PDB file of C-alpha atoms in Angstrom:
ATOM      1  CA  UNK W   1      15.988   5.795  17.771  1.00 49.00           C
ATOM      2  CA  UNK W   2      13.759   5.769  14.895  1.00 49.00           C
ATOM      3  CA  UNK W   3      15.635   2.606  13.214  1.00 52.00           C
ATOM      4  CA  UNK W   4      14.782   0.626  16.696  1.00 46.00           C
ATOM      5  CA  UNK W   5      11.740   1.554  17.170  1.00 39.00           C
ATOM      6  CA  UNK W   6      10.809   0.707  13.708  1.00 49.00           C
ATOM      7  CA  UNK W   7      12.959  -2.500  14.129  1.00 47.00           C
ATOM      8  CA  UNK W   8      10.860  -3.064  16.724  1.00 40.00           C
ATOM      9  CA  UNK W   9       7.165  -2.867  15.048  1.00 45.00           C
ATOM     10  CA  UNK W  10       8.304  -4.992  12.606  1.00 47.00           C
ATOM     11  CA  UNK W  11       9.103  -7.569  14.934  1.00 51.00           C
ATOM     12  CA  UNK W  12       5.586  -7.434  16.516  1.00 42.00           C
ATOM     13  CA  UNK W  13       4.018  -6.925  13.141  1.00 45.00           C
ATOM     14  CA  UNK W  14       5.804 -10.819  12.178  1.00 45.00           C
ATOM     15  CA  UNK W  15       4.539 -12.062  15.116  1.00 41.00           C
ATOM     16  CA  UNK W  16       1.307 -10.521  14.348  1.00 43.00           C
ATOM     17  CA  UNK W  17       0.877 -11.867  11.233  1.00 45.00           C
ATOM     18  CA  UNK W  18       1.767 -15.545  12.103  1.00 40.00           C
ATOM     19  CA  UNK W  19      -0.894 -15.257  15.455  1.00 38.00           C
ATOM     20  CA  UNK W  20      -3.231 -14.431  12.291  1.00 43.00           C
ATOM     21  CA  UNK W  21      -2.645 -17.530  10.273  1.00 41.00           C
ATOM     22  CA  UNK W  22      -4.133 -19.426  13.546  1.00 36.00           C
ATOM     23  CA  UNK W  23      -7.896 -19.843  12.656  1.00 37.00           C
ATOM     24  CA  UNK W  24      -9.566 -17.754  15.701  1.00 38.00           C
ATOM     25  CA  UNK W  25     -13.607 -19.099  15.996  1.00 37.00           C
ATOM     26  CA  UNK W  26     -15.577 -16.605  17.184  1.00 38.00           C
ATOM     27  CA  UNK W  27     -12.925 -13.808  17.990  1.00 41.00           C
ATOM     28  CA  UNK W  28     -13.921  -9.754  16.238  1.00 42.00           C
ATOM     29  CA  UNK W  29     -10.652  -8.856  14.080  1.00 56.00           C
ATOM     30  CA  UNK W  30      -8.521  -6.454  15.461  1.00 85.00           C
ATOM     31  CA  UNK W  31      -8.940  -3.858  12.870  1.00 83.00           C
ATOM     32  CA  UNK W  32      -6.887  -0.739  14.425  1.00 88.00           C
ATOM     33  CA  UNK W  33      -4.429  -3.443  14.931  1.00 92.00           C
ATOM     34  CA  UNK W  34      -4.534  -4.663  11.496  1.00 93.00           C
ATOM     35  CA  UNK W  35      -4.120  -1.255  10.381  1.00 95.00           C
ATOM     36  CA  UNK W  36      -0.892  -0.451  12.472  1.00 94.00           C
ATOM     37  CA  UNK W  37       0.530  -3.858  11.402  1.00 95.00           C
ATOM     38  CA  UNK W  38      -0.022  -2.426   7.613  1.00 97.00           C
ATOM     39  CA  UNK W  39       2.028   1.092   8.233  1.00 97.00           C
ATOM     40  CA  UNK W  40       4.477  -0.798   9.874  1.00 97.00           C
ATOM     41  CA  UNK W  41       5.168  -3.542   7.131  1.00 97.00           C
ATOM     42  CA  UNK W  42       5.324  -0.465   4.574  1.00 98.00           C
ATOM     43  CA  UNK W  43       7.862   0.883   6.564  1.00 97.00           C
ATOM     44  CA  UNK W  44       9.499  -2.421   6.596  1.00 97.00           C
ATOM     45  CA  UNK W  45       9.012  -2.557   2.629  1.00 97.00           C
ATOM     46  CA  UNK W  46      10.372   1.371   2.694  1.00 97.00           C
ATOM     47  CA  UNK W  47      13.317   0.386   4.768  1.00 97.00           C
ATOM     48  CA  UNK W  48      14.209  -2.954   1.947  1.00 97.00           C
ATOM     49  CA  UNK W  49      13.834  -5.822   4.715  1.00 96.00           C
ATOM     50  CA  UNK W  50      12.740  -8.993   3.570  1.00 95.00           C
ATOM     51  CA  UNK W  51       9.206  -9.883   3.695  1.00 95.00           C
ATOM     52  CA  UNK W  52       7.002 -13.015   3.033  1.00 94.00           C
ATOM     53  CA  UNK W  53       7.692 -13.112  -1.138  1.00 92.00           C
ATOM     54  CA  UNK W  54      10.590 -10.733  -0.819  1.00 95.00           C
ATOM     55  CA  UNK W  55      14.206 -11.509   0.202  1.00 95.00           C
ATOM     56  CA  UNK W  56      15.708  -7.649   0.481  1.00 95.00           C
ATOM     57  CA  UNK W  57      16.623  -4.650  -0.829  1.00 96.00           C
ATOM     58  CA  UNK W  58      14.735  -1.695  -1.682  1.00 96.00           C
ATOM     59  CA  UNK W  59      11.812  -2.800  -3.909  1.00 98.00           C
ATOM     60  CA  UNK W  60      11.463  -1.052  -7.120  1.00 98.00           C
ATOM     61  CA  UNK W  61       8.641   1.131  -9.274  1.00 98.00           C
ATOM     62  CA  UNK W  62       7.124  -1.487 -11.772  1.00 98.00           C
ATOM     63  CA  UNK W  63       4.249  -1.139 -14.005  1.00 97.00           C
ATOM     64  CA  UNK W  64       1.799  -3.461 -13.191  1.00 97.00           C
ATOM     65  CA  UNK W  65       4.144  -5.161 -10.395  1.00 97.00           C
ATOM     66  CA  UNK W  66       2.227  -6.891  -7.553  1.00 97.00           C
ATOM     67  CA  UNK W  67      -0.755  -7.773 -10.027  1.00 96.00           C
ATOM     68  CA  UNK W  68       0.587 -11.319 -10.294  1.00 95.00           C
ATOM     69  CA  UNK W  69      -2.161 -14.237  -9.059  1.00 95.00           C
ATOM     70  CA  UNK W  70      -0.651 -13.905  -5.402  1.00 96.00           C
ATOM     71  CA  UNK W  71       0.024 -10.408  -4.132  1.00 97.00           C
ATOM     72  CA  UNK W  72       3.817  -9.652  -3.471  1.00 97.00           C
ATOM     73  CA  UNK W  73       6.869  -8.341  -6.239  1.00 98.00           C
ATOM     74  CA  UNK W  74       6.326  -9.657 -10.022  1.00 97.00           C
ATOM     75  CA  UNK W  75       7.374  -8.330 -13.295  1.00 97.00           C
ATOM     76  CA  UNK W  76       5.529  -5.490 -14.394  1.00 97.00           C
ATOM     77  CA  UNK W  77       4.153  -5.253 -18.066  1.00 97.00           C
ATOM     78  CA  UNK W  78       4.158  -2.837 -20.683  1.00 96.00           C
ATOM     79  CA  UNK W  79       0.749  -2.834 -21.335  1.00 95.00           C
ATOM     80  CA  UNK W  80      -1.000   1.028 -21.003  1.00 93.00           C
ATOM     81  CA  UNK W  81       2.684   1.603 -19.723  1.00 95.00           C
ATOM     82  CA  UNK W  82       2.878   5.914 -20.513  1.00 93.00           C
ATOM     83  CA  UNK W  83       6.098   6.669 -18.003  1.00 92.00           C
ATOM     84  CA  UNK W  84       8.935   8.750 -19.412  1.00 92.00           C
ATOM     85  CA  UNK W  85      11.974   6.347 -19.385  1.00 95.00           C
ATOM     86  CA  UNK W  86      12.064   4.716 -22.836  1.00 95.00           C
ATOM     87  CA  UNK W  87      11.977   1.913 -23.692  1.00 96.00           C
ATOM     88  CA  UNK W  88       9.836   0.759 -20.873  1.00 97.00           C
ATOM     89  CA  UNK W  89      11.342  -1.560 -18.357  1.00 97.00           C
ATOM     90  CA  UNK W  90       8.419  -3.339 -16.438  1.00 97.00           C
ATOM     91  CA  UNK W  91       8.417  -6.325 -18.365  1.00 96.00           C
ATOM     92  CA  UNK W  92      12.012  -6.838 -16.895  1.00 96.00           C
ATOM     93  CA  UNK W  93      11.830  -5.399 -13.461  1.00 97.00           C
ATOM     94  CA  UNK W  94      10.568  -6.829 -10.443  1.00 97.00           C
ATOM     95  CA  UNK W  95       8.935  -4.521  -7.968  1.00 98.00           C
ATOM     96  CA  UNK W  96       5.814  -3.065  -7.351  1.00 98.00           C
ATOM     97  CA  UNK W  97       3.546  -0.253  -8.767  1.00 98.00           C
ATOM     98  CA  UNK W  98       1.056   1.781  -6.080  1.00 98.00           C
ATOM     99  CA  UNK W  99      -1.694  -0.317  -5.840  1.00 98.00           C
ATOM    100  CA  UNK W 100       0.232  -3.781  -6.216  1.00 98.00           C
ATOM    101  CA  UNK W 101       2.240  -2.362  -3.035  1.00 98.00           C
ATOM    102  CA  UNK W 102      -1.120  -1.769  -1.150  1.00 98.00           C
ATOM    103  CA  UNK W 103      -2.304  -5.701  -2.050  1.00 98.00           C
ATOM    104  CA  UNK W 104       0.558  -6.840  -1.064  1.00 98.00           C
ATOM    105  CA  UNK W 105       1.099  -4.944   2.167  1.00 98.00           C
ATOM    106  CA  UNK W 106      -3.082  -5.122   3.352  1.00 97.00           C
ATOM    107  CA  UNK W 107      -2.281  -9.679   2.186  1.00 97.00           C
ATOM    108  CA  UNK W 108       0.542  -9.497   4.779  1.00 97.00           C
ATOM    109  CA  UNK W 109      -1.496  -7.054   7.226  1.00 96.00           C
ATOM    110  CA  UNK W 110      -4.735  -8.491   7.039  1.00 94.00           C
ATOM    111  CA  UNK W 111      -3.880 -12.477   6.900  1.00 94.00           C
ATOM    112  CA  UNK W 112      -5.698 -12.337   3.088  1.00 95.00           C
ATOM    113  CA  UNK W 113      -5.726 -11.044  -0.158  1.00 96.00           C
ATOM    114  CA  UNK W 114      -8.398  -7.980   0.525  1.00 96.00           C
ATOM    115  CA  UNK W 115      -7.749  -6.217  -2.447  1.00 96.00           C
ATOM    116  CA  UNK W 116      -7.436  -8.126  -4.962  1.00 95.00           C
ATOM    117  CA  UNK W 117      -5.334  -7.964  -8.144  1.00 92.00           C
ATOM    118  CA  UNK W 118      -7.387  -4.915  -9.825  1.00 92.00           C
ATOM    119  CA  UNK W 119      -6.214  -1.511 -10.060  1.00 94.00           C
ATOM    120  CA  UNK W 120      -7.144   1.620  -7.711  1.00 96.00           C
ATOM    121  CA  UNK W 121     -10.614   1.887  -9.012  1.00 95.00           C
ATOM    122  CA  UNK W 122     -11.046  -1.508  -8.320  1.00 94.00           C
ATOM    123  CA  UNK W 123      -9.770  -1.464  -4.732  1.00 94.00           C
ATOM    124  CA  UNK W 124     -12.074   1.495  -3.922  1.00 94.00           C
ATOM    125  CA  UNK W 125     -14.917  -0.731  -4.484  1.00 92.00           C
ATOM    126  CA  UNK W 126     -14.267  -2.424  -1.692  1.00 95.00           C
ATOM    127  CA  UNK W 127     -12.929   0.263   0.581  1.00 96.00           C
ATOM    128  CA  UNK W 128     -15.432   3.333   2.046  1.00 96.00           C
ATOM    129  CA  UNK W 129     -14.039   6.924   2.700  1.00 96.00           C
ATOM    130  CA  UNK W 130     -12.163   7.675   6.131  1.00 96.00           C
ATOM    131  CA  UNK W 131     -12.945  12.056   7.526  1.00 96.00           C
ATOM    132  CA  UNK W 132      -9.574  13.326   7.944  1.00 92.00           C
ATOM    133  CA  UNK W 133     -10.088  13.606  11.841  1.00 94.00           C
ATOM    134  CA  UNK W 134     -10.131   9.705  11.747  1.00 95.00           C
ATOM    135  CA  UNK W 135      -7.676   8.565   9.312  1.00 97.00           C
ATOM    136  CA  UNK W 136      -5.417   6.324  11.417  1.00 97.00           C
ATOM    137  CA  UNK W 137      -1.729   4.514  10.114  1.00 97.00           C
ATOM    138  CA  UNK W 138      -2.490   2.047   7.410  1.00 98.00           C
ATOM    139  CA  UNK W 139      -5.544   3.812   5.889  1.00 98.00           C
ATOM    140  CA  UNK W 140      -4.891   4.135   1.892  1.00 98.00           C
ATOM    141  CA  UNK W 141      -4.439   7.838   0.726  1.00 98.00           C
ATOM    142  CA  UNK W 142      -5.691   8.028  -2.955  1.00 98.00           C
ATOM    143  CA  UNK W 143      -5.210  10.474  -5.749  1.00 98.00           C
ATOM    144  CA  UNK W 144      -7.588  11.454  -9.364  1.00 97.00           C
ATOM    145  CA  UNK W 145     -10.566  13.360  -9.897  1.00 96.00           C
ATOM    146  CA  UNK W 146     -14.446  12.647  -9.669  1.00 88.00           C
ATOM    147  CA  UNK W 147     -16.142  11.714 -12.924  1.00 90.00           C
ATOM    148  CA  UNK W 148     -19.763  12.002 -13.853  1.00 85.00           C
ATOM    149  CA  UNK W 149     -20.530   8.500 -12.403  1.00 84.00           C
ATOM    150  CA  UNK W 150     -18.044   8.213  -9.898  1.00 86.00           C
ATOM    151  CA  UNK W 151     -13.826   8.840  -8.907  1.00 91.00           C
ATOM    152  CA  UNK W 152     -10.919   7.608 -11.738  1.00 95.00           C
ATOM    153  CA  UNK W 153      -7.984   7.165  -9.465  1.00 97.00           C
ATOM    154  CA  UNK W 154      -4.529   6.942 -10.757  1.00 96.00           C
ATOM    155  CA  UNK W 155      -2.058   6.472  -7.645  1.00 98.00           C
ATOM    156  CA  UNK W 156      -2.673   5.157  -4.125  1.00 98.00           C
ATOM    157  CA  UNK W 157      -0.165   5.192  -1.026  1.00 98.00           C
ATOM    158  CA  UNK W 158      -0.293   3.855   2.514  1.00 98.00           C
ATOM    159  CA  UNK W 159      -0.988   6.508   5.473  1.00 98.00           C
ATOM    160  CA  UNK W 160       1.717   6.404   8.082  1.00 98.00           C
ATOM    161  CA  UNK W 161       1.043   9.721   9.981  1.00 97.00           C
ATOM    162  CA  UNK W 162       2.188  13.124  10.408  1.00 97.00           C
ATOM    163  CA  UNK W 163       1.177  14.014   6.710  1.00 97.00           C
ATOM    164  CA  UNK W 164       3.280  11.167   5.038  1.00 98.00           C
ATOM    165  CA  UNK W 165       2.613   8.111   3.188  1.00 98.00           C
ATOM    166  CA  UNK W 166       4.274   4.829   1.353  1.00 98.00           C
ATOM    167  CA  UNK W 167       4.057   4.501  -1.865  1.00 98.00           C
ATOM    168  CA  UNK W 168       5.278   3.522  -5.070  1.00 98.00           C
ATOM    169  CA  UNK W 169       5.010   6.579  -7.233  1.00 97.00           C
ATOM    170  CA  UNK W 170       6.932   6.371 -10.761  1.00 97.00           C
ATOM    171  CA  UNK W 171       9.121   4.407 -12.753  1.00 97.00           C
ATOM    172  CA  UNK W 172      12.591   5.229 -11.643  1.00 96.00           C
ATOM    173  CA  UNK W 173      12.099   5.229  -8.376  1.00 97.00           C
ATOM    174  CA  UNK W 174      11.780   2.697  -5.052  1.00 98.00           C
ATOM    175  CA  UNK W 175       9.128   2.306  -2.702  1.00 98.00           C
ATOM    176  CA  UNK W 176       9.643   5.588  -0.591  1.00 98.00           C
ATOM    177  CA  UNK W 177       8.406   8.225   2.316  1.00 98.00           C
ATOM    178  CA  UNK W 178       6.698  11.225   1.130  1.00 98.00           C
ATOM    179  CA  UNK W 179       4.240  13.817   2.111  1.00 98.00           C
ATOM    180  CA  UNK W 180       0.574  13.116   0.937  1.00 98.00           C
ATOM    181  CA  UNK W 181       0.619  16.231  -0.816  1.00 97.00           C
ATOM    182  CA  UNK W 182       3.490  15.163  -3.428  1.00 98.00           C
ATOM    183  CA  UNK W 183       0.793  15.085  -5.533  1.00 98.00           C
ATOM    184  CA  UNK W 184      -2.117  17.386  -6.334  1.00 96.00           C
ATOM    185  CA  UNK W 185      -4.848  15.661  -6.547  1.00 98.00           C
ATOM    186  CA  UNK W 186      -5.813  13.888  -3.240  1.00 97.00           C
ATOM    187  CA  UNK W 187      -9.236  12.113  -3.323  1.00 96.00           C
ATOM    188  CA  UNK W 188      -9.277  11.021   0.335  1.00 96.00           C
ATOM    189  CA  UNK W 189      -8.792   8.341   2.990  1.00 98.00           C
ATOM    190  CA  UNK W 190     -10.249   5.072   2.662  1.00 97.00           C
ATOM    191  CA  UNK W 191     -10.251   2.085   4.424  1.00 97.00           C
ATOM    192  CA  UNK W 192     -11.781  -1.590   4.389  1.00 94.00           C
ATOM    193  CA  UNK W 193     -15.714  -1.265   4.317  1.00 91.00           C
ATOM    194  CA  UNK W 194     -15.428  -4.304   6.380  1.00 79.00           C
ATOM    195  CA  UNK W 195     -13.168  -2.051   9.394  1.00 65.00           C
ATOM    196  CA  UNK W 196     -15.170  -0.608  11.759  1.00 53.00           C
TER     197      UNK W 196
END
């Protein structure tokens, strides 16, 4: 039942996205449905259907994946890479790393590139913190610690509900489902400063 139903959000979530490709003059943005097109495409992403940039198949972990000049799978790089499998394969793999899955999923969501190639610091600049009691599927769930002039984030994954986010989360792994408290150090929910 699951499978259908999510077979079925994707196919509105298509449709969706090619209704937002039509210039609109004068029409508000559906925001809430922005953001449930956005958990739905990660679940699409999750699932390894093909998307707009992607033909199929479970995407993989890549460091610095997504950061190309359009948002979507790249090679990764090996530049600042610090993961434990040796020697490091981002240079060679195409996938995605945490916040190149977020660009790419908000592009697709959103009709634009939002985010922009930077990492999760960057994004937050253009994002504003979400109370729990509000966060809603498709809100960004991110991870570090508050410094003396701000947050350093490390890792960001895409709400879905019921505790659980996508995300990209480490080299040797694929885009997956896990709770938001895999790791530690939650920050928050944030969402598009521009969102209601």
């Amino acid at each position: 039942m699951r499978r259908i139903v999510r077979a079925v959000l994707v196919g509105v979530v298509l449709l969706v996205c090619a209704v937002a490709a039509v210039p609109q003059v004068g029409r508000v943005p559906d925001w809430e449905g922005r953001l449930t097109s956005a958990a739905a495409l990660a679940y699409a992403v999750r699932d390894g259907q093909g998307l707009p940039g992607w033909d199929g198949g479970r995407i993989p972990y890549s460091w610095g994946g997504g950061h190309a000049a359009s948002p979507g799978p790249s090679r990764g790089t090996c530049l600042g890479y610090s993961g434990s499998i040796r020697p490091c394969p981002a240079a060679r793999t195409v996938g995605l790393d945490c916040s190149g899955l977020v660009r790419w999923i908000y592009d697709l969501a959103f009709g634009q590139d939002v985010l922009g190639m930077g990492t999760t610091d960057d994004h937050l600049l253009r994002l504003r913190q979400v109370a729990s009691p509000d966060v809603l599927p498709g809100d960004l769930v991110y991870y570090g610690k508050p410094t003396g002039d701000g947050l350093r984030t490390h890792h960001v994954g895409i709400y879905v509900g019921d505790g659980k986010m996508i995300n990209a989360l480490r080299t040797g792994t694929r885009v997956r489902l896990d709770d938001v408290t895999v790791l530690r150090d939650l920050i928050g929910y944030y969402r598009l400063k521009t969102a209601w």
